[in-house]
Short mmCIF file of C-alpha atoms and ligand atoms in Angstrom, two decimals:
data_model
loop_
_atom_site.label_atom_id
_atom_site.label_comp_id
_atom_site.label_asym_id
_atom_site.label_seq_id
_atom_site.Cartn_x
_atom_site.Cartn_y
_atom_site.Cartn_z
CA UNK A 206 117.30 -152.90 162.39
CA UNK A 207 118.10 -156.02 161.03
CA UNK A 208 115.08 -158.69 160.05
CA UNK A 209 115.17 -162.07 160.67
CA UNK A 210 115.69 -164.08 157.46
CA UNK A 211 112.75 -165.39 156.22
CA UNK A 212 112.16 -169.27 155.16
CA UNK A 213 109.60 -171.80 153.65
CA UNK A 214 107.74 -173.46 156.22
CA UNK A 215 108.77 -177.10 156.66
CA UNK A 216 107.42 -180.04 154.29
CA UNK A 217 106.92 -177.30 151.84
CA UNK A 218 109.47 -175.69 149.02
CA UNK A 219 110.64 -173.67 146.06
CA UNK A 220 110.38 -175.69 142.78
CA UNK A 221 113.41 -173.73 140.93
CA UNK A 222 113.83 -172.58 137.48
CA UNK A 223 116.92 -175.30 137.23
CA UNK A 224 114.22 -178.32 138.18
CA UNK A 225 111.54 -176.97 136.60
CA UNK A 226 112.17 -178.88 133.07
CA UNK A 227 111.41 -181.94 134.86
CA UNK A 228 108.11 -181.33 136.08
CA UNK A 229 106.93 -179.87 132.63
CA UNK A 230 107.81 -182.50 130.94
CA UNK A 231 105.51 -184.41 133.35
CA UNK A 232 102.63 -182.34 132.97
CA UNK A 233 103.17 -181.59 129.36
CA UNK A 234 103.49 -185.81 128.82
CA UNK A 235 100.59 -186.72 130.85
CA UNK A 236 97.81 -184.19 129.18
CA UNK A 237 98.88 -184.79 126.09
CA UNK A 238 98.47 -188.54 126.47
CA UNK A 239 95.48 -187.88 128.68
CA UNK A 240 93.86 -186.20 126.13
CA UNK A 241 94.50 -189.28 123.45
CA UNK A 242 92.16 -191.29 125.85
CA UNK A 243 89.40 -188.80 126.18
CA UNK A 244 90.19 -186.85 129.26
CA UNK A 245 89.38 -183.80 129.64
CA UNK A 246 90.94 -181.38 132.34
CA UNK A 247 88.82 -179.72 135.26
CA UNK A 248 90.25 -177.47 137.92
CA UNK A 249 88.60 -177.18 141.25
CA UNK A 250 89.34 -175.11 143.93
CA UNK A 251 92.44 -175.90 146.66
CA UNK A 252 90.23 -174.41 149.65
CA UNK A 253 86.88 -176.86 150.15
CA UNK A 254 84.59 -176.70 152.72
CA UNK A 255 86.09 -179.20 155.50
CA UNK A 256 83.18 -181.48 155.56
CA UNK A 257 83.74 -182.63 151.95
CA UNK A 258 86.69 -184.19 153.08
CA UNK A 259 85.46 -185.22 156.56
CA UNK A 260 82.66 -187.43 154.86
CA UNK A 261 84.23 -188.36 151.44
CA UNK A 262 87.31 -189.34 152.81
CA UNK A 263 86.48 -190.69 156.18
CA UNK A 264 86.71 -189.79 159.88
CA UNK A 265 88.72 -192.66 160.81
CA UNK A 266 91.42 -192.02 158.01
CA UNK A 267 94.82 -190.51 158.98
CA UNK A 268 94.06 -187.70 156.38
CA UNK A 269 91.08 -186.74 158.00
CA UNK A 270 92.13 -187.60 161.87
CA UNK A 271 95.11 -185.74 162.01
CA UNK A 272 96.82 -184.45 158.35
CA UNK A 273 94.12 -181.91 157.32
CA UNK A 274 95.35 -178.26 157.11
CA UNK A 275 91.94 -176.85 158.51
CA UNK A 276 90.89 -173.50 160.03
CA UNK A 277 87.92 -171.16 159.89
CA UNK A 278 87.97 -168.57 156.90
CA UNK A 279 87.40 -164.59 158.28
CA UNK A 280 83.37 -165.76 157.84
CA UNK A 281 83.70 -168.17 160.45
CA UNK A 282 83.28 -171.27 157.97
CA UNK A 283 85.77 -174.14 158.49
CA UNK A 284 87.72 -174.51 155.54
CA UNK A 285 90.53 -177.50 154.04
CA UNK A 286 93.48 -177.20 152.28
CA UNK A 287 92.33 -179.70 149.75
CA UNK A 288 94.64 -183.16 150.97
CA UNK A 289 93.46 -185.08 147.81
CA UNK A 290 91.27 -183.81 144.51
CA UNK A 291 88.73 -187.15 144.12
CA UNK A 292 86.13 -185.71 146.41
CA UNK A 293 86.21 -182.52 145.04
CA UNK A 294 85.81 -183.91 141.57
CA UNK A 295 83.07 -185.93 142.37
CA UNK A 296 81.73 -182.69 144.03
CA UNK A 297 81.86 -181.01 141.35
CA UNK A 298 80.13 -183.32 138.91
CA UNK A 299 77.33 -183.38 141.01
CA UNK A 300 77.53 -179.09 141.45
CA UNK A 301 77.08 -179.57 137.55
CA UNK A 302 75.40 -182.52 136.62
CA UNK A 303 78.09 -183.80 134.65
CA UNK A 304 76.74 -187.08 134.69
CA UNK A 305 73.56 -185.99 133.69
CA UNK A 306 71.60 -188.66 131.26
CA UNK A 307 74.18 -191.21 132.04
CA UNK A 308 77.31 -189.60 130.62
CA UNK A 309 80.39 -191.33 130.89
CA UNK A 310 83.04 -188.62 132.15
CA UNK A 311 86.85 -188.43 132.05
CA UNK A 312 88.52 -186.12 134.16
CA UNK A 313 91.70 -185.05 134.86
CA UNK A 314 93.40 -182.60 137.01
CA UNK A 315 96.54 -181.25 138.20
CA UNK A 316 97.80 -179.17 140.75
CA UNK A 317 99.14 -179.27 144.97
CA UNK A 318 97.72 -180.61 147.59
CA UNK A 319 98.40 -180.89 151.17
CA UNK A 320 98.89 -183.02 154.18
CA UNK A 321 100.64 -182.44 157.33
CA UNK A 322 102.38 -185.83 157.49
CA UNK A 323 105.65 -186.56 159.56
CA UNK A 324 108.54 -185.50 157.45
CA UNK A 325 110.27 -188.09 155.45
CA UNK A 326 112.22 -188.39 152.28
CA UNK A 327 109.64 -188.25 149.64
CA UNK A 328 107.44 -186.59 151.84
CA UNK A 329 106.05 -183.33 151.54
CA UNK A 330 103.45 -181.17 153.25
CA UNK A 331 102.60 -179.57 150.22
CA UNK A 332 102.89 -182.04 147.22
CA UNK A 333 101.34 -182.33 143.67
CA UNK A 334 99.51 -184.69 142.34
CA UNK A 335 97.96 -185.61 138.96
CA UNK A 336 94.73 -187.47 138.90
CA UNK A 337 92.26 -189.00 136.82
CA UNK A 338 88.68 -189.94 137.53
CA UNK A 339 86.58 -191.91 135.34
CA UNK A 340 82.62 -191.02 136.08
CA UNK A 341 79.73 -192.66 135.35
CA UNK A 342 80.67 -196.33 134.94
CA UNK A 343 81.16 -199.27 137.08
CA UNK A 344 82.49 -201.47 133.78
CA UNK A 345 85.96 -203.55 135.19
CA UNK A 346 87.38 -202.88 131.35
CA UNK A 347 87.69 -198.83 132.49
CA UNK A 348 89.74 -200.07 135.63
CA UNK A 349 92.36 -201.62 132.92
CA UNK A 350 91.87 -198.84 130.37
CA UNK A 351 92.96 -196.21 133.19
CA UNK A 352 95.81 -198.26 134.34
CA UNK A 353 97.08 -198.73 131.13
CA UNK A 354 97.51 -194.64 130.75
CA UNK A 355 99.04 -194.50 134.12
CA UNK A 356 101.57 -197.28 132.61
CA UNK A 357 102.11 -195.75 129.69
CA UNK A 358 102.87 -192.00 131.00
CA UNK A 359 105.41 -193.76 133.56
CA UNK A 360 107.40 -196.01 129.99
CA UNK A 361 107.30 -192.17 128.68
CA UNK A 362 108.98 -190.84 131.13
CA UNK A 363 111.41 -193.96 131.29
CA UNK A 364 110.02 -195.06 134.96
CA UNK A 365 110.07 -199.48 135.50
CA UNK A 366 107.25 -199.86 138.35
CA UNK A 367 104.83 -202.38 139.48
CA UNK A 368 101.25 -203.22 139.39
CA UNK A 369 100.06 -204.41 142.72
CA UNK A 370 95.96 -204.86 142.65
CA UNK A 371 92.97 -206.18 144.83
CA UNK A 372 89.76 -205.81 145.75
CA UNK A 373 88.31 -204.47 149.15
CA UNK A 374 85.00 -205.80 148.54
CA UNK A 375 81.70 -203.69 149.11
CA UNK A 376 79.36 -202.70 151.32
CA UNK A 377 77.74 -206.29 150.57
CA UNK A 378 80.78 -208.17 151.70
CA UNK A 379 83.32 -206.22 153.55
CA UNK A 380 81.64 -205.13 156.92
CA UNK A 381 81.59 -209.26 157.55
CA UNK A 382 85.25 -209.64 156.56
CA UNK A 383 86.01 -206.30 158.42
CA UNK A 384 84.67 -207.66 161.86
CA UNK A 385 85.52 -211.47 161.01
CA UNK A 386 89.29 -209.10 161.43
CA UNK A 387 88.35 -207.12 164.37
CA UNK A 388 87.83 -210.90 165.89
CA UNK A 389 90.87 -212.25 165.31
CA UNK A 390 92.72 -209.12 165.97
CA UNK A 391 90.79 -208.86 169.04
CA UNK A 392 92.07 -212.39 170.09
CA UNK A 393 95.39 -211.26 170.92
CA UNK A 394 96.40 -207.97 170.12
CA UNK A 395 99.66 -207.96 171.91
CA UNK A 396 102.09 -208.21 169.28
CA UNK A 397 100.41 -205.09 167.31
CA UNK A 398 101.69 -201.80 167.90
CA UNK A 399 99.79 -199.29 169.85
CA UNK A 400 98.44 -198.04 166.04
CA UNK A 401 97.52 -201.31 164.96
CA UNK A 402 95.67 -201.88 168.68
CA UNK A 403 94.07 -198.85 168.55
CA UNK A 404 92.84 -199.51 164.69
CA UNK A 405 91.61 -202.77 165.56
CA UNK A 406 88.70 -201.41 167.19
CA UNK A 407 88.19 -198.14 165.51
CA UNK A 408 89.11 -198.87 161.60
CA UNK A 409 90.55 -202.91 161.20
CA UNK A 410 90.63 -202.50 157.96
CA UNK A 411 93.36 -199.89 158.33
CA UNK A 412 95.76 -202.80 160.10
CA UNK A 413 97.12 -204.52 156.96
CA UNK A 414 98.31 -201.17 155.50
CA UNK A 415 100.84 -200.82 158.82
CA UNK A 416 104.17 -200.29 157.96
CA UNK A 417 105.70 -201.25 161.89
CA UNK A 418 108.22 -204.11 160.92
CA UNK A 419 107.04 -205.81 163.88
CA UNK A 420 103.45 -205.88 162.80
CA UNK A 421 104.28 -207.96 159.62
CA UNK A 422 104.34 -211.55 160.29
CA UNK A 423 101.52 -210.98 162.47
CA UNK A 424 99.57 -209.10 159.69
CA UNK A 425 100.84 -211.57 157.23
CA UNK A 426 98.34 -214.32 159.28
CA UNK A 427 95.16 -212.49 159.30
CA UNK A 428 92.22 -213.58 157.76
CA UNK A 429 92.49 -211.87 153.76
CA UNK A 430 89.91 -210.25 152.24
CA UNK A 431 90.02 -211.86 148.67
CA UNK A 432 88.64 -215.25 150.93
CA UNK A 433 85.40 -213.11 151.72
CA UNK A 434 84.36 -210.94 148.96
CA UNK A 435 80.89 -211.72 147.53
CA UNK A 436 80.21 -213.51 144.23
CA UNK A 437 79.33 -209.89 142.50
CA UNK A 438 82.88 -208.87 143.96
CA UNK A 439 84.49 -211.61 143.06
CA UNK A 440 83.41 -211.76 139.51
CA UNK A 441 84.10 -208.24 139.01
CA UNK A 442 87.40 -209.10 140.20
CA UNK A 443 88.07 -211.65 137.75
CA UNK A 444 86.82 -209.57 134.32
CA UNK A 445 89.05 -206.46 135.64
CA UNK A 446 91.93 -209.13 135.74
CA UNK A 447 91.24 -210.41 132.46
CA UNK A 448 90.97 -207.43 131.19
CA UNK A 449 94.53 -206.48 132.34
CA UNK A 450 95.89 -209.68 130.51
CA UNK A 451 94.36 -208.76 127.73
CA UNK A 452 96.50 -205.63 127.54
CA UNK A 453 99.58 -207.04 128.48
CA UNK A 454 99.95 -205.72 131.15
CA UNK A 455 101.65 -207.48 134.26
CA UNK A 456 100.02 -207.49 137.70
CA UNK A 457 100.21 -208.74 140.88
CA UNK A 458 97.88 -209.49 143.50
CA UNK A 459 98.38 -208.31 147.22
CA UNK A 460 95.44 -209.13 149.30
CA UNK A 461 96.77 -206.63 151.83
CA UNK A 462 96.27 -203.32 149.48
CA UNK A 463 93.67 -201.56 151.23
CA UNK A 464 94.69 -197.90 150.43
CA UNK A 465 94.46 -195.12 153.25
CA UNK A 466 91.54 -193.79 152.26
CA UNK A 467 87.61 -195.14 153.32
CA UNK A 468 85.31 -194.71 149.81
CA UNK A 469 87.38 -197.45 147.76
CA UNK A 470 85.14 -200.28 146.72
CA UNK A 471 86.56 -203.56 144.66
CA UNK A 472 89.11 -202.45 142.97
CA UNK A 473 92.59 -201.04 144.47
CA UNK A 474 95.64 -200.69 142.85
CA UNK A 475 99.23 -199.42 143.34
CA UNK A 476 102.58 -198.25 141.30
CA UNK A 477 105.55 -198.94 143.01
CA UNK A 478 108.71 -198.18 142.03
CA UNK A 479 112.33 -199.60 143.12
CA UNK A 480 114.70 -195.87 144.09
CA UNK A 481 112.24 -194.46 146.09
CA UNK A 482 113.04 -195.94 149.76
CA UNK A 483 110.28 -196.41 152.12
CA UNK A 484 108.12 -193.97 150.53
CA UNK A 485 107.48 -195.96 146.89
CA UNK A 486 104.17 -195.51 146.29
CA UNK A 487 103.98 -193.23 142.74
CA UNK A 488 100.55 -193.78 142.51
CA UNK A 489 97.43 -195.12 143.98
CA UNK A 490 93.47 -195.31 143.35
CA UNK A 491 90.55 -197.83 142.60
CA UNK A 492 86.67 -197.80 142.31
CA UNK A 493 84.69 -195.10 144.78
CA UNK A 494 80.89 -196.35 143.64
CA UNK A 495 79.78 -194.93 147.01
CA UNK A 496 81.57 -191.54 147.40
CA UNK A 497 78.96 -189.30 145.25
CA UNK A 498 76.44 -190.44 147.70
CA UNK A 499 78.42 -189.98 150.29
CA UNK A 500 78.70 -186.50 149.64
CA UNK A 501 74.94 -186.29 148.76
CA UNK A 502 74.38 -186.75 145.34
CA UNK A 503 72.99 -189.46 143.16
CA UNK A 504 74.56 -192.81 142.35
CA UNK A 505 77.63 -192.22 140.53
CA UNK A 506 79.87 -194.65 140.29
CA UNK A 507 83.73 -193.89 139.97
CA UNK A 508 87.33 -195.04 139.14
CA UNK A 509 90.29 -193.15 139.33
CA UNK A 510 94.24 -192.30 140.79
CA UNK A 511 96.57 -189.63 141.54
CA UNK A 512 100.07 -189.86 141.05
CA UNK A 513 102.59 -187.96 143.03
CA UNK A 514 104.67 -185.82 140.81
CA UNK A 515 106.90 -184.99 143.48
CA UNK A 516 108.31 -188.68 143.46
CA UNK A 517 107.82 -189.05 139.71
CA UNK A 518 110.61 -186.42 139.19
CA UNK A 519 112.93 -187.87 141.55
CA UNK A 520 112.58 -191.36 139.47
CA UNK A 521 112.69 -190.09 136.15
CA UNK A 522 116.15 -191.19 134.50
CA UNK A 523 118.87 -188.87 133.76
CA UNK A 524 118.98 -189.03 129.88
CA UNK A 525 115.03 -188.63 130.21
CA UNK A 526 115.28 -185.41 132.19
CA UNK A 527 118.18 -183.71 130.44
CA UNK A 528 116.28 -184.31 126.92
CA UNK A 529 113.39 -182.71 128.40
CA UNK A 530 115.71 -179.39 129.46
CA UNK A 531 114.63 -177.10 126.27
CA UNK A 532 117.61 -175.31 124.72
CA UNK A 533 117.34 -171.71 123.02
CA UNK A 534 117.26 -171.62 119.37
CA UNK A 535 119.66 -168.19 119.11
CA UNK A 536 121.83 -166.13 121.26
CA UNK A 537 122.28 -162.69 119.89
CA UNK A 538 125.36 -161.64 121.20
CA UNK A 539 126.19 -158.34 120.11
CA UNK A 540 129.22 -155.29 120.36
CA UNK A 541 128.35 -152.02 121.80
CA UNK A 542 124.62 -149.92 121.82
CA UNK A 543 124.15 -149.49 118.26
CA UNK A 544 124.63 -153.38 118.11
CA UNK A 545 122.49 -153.99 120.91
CA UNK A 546 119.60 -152.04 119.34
CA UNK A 547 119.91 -154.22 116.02
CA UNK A 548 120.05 -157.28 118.29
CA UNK A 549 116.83 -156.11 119.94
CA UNK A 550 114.98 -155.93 116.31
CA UNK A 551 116.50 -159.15 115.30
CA UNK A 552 115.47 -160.95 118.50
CA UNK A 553 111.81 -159.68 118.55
CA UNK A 554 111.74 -160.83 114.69
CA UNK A 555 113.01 -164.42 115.74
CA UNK A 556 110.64 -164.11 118.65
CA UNK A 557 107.11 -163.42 116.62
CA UNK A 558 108.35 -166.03 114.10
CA UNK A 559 108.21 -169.00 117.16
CA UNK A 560 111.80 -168.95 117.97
CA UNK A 561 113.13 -168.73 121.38
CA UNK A 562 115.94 -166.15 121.43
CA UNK A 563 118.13 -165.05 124.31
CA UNK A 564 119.66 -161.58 123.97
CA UNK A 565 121.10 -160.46 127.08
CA UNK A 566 121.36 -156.90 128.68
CA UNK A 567 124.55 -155.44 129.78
CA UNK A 568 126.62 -157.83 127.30
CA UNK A 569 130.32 -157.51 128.12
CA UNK A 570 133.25 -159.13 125.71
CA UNK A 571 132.05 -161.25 123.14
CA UNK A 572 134.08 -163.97 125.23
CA UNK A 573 131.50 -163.72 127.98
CA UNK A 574 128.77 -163.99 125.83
CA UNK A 575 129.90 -167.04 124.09
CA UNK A 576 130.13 -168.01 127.27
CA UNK A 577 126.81 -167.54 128.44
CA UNK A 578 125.49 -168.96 124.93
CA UNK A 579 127.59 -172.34 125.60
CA UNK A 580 126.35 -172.39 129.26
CA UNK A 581 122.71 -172.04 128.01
CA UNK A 582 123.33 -174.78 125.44
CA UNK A 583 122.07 -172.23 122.88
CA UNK A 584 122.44 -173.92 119.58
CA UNK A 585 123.03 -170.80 117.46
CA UNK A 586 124.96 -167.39 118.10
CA UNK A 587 124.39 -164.52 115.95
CA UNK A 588 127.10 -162.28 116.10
CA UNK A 589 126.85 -158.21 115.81
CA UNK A 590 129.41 -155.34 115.28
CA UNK A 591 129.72 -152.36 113.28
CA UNK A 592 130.71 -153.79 110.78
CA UNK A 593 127.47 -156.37 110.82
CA UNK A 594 125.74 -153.09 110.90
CA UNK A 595 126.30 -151.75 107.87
CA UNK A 596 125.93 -155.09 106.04
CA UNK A 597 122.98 -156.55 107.38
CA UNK A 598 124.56 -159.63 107.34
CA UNK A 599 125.82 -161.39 110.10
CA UNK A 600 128.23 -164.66 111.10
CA UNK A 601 126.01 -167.28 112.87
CA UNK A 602 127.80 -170.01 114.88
CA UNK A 603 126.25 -173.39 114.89
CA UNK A 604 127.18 -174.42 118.49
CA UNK A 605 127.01 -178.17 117.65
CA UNK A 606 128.79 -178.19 114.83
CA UNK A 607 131.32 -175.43 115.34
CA UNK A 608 131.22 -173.85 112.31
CA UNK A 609 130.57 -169.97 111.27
CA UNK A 610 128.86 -168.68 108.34
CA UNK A 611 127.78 -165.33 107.56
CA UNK A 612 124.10 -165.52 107.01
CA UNK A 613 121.05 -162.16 106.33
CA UNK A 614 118.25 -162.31 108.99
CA UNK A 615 115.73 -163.70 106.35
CA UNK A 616 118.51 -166.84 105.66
CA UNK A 617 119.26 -167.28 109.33
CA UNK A 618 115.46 -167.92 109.53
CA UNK A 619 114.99 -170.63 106.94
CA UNK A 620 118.03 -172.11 108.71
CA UNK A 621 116.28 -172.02 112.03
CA UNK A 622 112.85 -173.14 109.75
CA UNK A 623 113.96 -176.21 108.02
CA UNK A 624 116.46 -177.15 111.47
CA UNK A 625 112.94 -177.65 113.09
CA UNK A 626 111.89 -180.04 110.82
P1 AMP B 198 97.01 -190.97 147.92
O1 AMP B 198 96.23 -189.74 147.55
O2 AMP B 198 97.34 -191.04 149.39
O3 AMP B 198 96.44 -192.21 147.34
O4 AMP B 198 98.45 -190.80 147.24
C1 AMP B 198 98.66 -190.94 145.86
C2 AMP B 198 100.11 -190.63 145.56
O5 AMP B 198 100.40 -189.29 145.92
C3 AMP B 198 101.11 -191.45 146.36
O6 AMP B 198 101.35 -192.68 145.74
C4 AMP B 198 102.31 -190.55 146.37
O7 AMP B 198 103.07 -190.72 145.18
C5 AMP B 198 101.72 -189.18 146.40
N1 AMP B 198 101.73 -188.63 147.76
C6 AMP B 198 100.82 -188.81 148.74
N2 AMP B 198 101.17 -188.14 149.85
C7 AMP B 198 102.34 -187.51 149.58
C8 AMP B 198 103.22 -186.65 150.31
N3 AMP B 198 102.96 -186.28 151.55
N4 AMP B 198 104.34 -186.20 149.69
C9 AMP B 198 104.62 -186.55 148.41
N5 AMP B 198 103.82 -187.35 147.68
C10 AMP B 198 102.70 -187.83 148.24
#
C-alpha cells in the first residue's frame, strides 16, 4: 500500500545541515559575549503549566488570547508550549531562590518557542529565541548595560539596527493614562478597526501597537504616555537615557512602544532592522518589576529581551555567514582497501589530535575525491596508494595554495599545528 508522504506541520521546519553554520555562529557569538558580561546560562523546561503564562503574560495579550499551543497532558493538567522564556525564568528563580539575600542575577537562555500566529514571512510557529534577564535590580544603568550586549552581538554578526525606547509607566501612573486613552478612544471609535474597537475597551493600551494602516493617523493623535508618567517614572526615564549616551549608543524615542506583552513596567525597547519587511522586530524587552509577584513570589524586580534568531539569520550579511561556514582541516583521499585502512589510522590520529578530518567511505577515482575535497572546501588532501604504503610518507595538497609536497604523518601534523596559529 502506498503511505501518504509525510510533512512538517505549517509555521514550523527543518533547520538543515547547509544553514546550520549560521545559527551556530549565533549561538556560539552570543554566549561567548554573554558570558564576558556575567551571564550565566539556565535552561528551563519548553512544557509549563498554562497558568504561568496565563498570569505572567496576561489574559488580554494576543499570546495568551489566542497563540498559546495548550492542551491537557495524559494527567489531565493543562499544559503550554512555552510562547516566551521570561516567565519561566522568573519562575524559576523563585523555585530556587536565586535571588536569595539580594543577589543580583544574570541569566541567559536559548532555545524554541512557540506561537500559533498567522503565517507571514518572518513568521514562524515554532521560532527560537535568545534571551537575557537581569534579576534582582531595578538600577536604569542595567537597562543600558543589557542593551549595549544586545548591540554589540548584532555589530558581531555585521547586523545595522535601531534603538527605539520608552517607558510605559507603572502601576502608579499608567492605569490614569490607560483610561485618560480608553476616553478619547471611546469618543469616536469609528475610524479604528474592529481590533483597535474591541481593544479600546478590553486592553487600550494594546491600540498604539496596531499595525492596520488605517489606524495610524488616528493613533498618531492619541493622548502619549511619556505626557503622564509619574515623577519616579519619569526620572527613571531620564538616568536610563543618560546612561545610554554615556555609552554611545544612539536611541530614539517612540512614545507608541508598548510591547505585546502586559508585565513591562518603564522601560521598553526595540531592535529594528531595515531587510526584514513588515516583520522587523529582532528583538524586544524592558523592565518586568511586577511579574515575580505576579506569579507569586517576592518582589523581584527584572530587565531583560529575547531576540529572534530566526530573523537574525536571515539579516546576517553574506561575507559574515560564509566566514562562519567551518571548513575541514584534511581530506584523506585514498586508493583501494589497504589504503583505506591506513587512511582510517591516519584520520583517527588527526582526529584525537583536534583536527577535523573527512575520510570518506566507498571512495571512487581519486578525481572524485578531489572533487568532494574541493566541494567541502577542505584545505588539505592527503593522498594514499601503494606506493604511500610502503613509505609512510605521503603527498599533501594545500588546496589554497595548489601546491603538493610529500610530507610523514608526524610533519603533516606540525603543518596542520603551526597553520592554526
Ligand atoms: P517577543 O517575545 O514577542 O517580545 O518577541 C521578541 C522577538 O522574537 C521578536 O522581536 C522577533 O524577532 C522574535 N519573534 C517573536 N515572534 C516570532 C515568530 N512568530 N516568528 C519568528 N520570530 C518571532
Amino acid at each position: 500500500m502506498e503511505q501518504k508522504l509525510l510533512a512538517t506541520i505549517p509555521g514550523t521546519r527543518d533547520i538543515l545541515p547547509e544553514e546550520i553554520a549560521r545559527w551556530h555562529l549565533v549561538e556560539r557569538t552570543a554566549q561567548d559575549l554573554f558570558e564576558r558580561y556575567g551571564f550565566e546560562e539556565i535552561r528551563t523546561p519548553i512544557l509549563e503549566p498554562t497558568e504561568l503564562f496565563a498570569r505572567g503574560i496576561g489574559a488580554d495579550t494576543d499570546i495568551v488570547g489566542k497563540e498559546m499551543y495548550t492542551f491537557d497532558d495524559p494527567s489531565g493538567r493543562s499544559v503550554t508550549l512555552r510562547p516566551e522564556a521570561t516567565a519561566s525564568v522568573v519562575r524559576a528563580a523563585i523555585e530556587h531562590y536565586l535571588t536569595r539575600g539580594g543577589a543580583i542575577r544574570k541569566l541567559y537562555y536559548l532555545g524554541p518557542m512557540f506561537r500559533h500566529e498567522k503565517k507571514q514571512k518572518g513568521r514562524w510557529r515554532q521560532f527560537y529565541q535568545i534571551g537575557a534577564e537581569v534579576l534582582g535590580s531595578d538600577h536604569p544603568a542595567i537597562e543600558s548595560e543589557v542593551i549595549e550586549m544586545l548591540l554589540a552581538l548584532l555589530a558581531r554578526l555585521g547586523i545595522e539596527a535601531r534603538l527605539v525606547v520608552n517607558s510605559v509607566g507603572d502601576a502608579r501612573c499608567r492605569p490614569a493614562y490607560v483610561e485618560r486613552l480608553r476616553q478619547e478612544l471611546l469618543r469616536d471609535l469609528s475610524p479604528f478597526c474592529e481590533d483597535c474597537r474591541r481593544r479600546a475597551q478590553t486592553n487600550p493600551l494594546r491600540v498604539l501597537d496596531c499595525k492596520v494602516e488605517s489606524c495610524q493617523p488616528h493613533i498618531e493623535r492619541l493622548p502619549k504616555i511619556s505626557d503622564h508618567l509619574c515623577a519616579e517614572c519619569a526620572d527613571h526615564f531620564a538616568r536610563f537615557q543618560s546612561y545610554l549616551r554615556d555609552a554611545a549608543i544612539p536611541y530614539e524615542v517612540v512614545p507608541r512602544l508598548v510591547r505585546g506583552l502586559d508585565y513591562y513596567v518603564r522601560t521598553a525597547f526595540e531592535i529594528v532592522s531595515g531587510g526584514l519587511g513588515a516583520q522587523n522586530a529582532l528583538a524586544g524587552g524592558g523592565r518586568y518589576d511586577g511579574l515575580s509577584e505576579v506569579l507569586g513570589g517576592p518582589p523581584i524586580s527584572g530587565f531583560g529581551f529575547a531576540l529572534g534568531v530566526d530573523r537574525l539569520v536571515m539579516v546576517i550579511p553574506e561575507e559574515v555567514g560564509r566566514r562562519s561556514e567551518p571548513k575541514p582541516d584534511v581530506f584523506v583521499a585514498y586508493l583501494g582497501e589497504a589504503a583505506f585502512r591506513r587512511g582510517q589510522e591516519i584520520a583517527r590520529r588527526l582526529r584525537h589530535e583536534g583536527f577535523w578530518c573527512i575520510l570518506t567511505f566507498g571512495g571512487g577515482s581519486l578525481k572524485s575525491q578531489m572533487r568532494q575535497a574541493n566541494k567541502l572546501g577542505a584545505r588539505n588532501v592527503v593522498i594514499i596508494g601503494d606506493d604511500e604504503l610502503a613509505r609512510e610518507r605521503y603527498p599533501v595538497k594545500r588546496m589554497d595554495a595548489a601546491v603538493q609536497t610529500d610530507m610523514s604523518l608526524e610533519e603533516l601534523l606540525s603543518q596542520l599545528r603551526s597553520d592554526r596559529t
